[in-house]
Short mmCIF file of C-alpha atoms and ligand atoms in Angstrom, two decimals:
data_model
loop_
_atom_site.label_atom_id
_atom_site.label_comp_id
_atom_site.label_asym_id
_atom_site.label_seq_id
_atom_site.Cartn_x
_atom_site.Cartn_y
_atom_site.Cartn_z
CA UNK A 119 181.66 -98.12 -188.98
CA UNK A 120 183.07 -100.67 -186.92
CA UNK A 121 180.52 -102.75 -185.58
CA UNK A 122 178.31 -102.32 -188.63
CA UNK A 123 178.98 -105.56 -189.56
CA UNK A 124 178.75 -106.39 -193.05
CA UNK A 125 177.48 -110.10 -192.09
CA UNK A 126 173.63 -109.83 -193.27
CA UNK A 127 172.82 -108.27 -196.56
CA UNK A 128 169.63 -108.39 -194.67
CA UNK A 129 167.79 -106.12 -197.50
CA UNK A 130 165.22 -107.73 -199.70
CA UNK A 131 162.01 -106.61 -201.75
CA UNK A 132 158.74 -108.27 -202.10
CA UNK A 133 156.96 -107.14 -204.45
CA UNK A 134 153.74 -108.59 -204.39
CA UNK A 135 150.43 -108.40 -206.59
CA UNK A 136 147.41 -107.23 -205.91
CA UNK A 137 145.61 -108.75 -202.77
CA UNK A 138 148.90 -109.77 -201.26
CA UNK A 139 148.43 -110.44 -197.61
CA UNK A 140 150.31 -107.20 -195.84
CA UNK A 141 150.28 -106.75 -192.25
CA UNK A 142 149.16 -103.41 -191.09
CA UNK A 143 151.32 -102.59 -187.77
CA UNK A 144 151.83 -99.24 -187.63
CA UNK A 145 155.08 -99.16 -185.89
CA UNK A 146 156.44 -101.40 -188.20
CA UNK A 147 155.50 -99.78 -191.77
CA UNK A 148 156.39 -97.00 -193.27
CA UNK A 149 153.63 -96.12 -196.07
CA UNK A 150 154.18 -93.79 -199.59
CA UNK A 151 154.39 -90.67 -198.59
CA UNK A 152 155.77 -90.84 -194.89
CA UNK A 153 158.90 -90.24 -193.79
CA UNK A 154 161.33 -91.38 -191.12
CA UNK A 155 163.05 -88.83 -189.06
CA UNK A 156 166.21 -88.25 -186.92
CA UNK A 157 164.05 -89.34 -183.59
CA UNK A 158 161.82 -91.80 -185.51
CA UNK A 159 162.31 -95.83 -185.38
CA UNK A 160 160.12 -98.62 -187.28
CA UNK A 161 160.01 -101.49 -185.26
CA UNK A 162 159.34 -104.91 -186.02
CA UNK A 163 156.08 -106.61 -185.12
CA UNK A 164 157.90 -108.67 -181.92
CA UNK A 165 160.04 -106.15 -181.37
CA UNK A 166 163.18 -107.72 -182.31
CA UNK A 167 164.78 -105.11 -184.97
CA UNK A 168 164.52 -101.37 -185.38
CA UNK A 169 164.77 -99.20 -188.75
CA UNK A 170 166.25 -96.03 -187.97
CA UNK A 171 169.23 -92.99 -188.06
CA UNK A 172 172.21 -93.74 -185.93
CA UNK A 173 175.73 -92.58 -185.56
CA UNK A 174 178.24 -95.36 -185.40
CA UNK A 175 179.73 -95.66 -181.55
CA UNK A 176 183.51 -95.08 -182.86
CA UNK A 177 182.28 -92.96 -185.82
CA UNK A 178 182.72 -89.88 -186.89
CA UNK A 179 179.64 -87.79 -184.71
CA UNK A 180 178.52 -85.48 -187.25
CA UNK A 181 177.34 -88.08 -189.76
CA UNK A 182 174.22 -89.99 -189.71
CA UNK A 183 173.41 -93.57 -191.09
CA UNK A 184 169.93 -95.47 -191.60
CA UNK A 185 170.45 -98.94 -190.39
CA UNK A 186 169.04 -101.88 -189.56
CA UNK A 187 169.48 -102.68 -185.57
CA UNK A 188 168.90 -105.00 -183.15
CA UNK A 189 166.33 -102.77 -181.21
CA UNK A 190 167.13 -104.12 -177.26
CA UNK A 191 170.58 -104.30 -177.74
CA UNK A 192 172.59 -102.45 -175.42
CA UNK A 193 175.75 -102.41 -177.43
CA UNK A 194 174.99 -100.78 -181.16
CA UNK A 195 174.69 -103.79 -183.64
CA UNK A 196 173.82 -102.61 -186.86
CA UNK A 197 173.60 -105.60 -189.35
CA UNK A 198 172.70 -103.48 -192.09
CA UNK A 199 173.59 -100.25 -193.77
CA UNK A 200 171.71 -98.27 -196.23
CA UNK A 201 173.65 -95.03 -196.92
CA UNK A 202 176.74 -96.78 -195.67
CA UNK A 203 178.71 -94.55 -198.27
CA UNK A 204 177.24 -91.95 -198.35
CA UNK A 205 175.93 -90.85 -194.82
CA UNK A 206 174.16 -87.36 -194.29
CA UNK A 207 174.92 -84.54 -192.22
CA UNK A 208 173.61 -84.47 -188.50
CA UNK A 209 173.15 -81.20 -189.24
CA UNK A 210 171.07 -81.29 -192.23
CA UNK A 211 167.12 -81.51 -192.28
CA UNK A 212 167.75 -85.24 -192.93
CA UNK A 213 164.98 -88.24 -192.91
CA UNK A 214 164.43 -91.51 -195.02
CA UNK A 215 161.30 -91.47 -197.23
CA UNK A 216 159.02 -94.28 -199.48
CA UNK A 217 158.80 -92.01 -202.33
CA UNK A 218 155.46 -91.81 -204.82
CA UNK A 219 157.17 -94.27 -207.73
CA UNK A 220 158.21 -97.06 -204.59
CA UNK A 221 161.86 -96.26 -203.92
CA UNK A 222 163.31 -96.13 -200.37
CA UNK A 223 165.35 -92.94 -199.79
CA UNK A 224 167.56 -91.29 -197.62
CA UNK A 225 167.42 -87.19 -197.88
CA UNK A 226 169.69 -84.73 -196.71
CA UNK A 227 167.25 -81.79 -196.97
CA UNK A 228 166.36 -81.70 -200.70
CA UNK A 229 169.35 -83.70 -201.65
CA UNK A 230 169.08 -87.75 -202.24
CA UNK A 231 171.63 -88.93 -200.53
CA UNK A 232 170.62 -93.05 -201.40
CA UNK A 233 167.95 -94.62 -202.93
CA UNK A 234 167.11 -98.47 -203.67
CA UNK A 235 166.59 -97.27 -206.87
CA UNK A 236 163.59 -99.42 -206.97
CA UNK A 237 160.12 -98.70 -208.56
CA UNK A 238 156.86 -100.10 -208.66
CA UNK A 239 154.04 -99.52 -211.46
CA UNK A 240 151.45 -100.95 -208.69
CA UNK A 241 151.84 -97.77 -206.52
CA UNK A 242 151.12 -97.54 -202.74
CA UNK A 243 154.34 -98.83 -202.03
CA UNK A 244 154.62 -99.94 -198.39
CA UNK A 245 158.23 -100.23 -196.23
CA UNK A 246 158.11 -103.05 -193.86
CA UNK A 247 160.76 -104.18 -191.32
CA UNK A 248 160.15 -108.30 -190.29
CA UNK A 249 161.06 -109.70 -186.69
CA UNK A 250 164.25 -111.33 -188.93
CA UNK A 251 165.62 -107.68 -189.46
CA UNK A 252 164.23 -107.76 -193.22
CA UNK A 253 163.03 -105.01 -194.57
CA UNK A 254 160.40 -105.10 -197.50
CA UNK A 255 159.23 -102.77 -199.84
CA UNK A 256 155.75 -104.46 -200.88
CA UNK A 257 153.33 -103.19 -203.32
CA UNK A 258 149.64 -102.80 -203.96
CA UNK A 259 146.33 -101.76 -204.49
CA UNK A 260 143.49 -102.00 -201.72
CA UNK A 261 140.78 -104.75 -202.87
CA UNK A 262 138.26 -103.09 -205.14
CA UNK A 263 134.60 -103.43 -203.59
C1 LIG B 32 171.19 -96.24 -206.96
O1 LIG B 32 171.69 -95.58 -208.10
C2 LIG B 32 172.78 -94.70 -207.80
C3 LIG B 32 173.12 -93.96 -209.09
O2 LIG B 32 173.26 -94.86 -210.15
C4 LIG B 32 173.95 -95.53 -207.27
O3 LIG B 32 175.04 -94.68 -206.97
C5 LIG B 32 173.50 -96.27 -206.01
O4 LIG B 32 174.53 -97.10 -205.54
C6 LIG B 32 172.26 -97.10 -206.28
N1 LIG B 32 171.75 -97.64 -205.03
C7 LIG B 32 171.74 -98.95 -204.76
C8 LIG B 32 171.15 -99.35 -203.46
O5 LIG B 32 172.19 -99.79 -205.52
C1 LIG B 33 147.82 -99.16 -199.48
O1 LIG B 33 148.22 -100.39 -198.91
C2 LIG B 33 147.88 -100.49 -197.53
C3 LIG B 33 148.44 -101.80 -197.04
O2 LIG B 33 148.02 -102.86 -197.83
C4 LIG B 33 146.38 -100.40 -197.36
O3 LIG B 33 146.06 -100.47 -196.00
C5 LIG B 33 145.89 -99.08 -197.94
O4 LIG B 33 144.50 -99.03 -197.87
C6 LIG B 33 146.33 -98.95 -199.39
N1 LIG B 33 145.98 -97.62 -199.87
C7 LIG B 33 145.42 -97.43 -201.06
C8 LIG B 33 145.15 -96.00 -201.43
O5 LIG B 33 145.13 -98.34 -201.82
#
């Protein structure tokens, strides 16, 4: 874990009433439902920062971390750590999900391996990475016509 800095707690939640103003990029958001898999990356709208599974450079191989990284960095810099203690196997069916009550988690197969323990009675809970490395967990309902 040595260059997973522990400089930005760079994780903080929105969550915002109805009709809040949510950007739609695709490769940026993770909606309810989806997951995030071993060759899968969210990306922030300019590009800057990337959501996804690494193994630290002078880590131990086998284990897997979701992190926060600067996406065109050639060296690894991860400013942020989700399942920094408790990372999954790289041999497990493992992938980070925005479950149905608005937590982020990180699975190992079945097993939750770390959660934000957040939840949501708006629903449709939507996972966001910014062009400042934030993520965001927002929350919602479409506008009623
Ligand atoms: C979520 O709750 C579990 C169990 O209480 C705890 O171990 C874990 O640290 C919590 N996650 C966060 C991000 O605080
Ligand atoms: C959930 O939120 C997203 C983003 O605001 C929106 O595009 C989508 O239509 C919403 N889905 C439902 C079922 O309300």
């Amino acid at each position: 874990m040595a260059h997973a800095a522990t400089t930005a707690a760079a994780l903080f939640f929105f969550f915002f009433l109805l009709h809040a103003a949510v950007r739609a990029d695709a490769a940026a958001t993770l909606s309810q439902g989806q997951s995030l898999g071993a060759n899968d990356r969210l990306v922030s709208p300019g590009g800057t920062f990337a959501l996804a599974f690494f193994t630290p450079t002078e880590g131990d191989p086998s284990r897997r971390y979701l992190g926060v990284m600067y996406a065109r960095a050639k060296e690894q810099t991860v400013p942020w750590v989700a399942n920094r203690d408790a990372p999954v196997s790289a041999s497990s069916a493992y992938s980070a999900a925005v479950t149905a009550s608005g937590e982020l988690r990180v699975m190992e197969g079945d097993r939750v391996a770390w959660s934000t323990n957040t939840s949501s009675p708006l629903g449709n809970v939507t996972l966001a990475i910014a062009d400042n490395g934030n993520i965001q967990l927002t929350a919602g309902r479409r506008r009623r016509r």
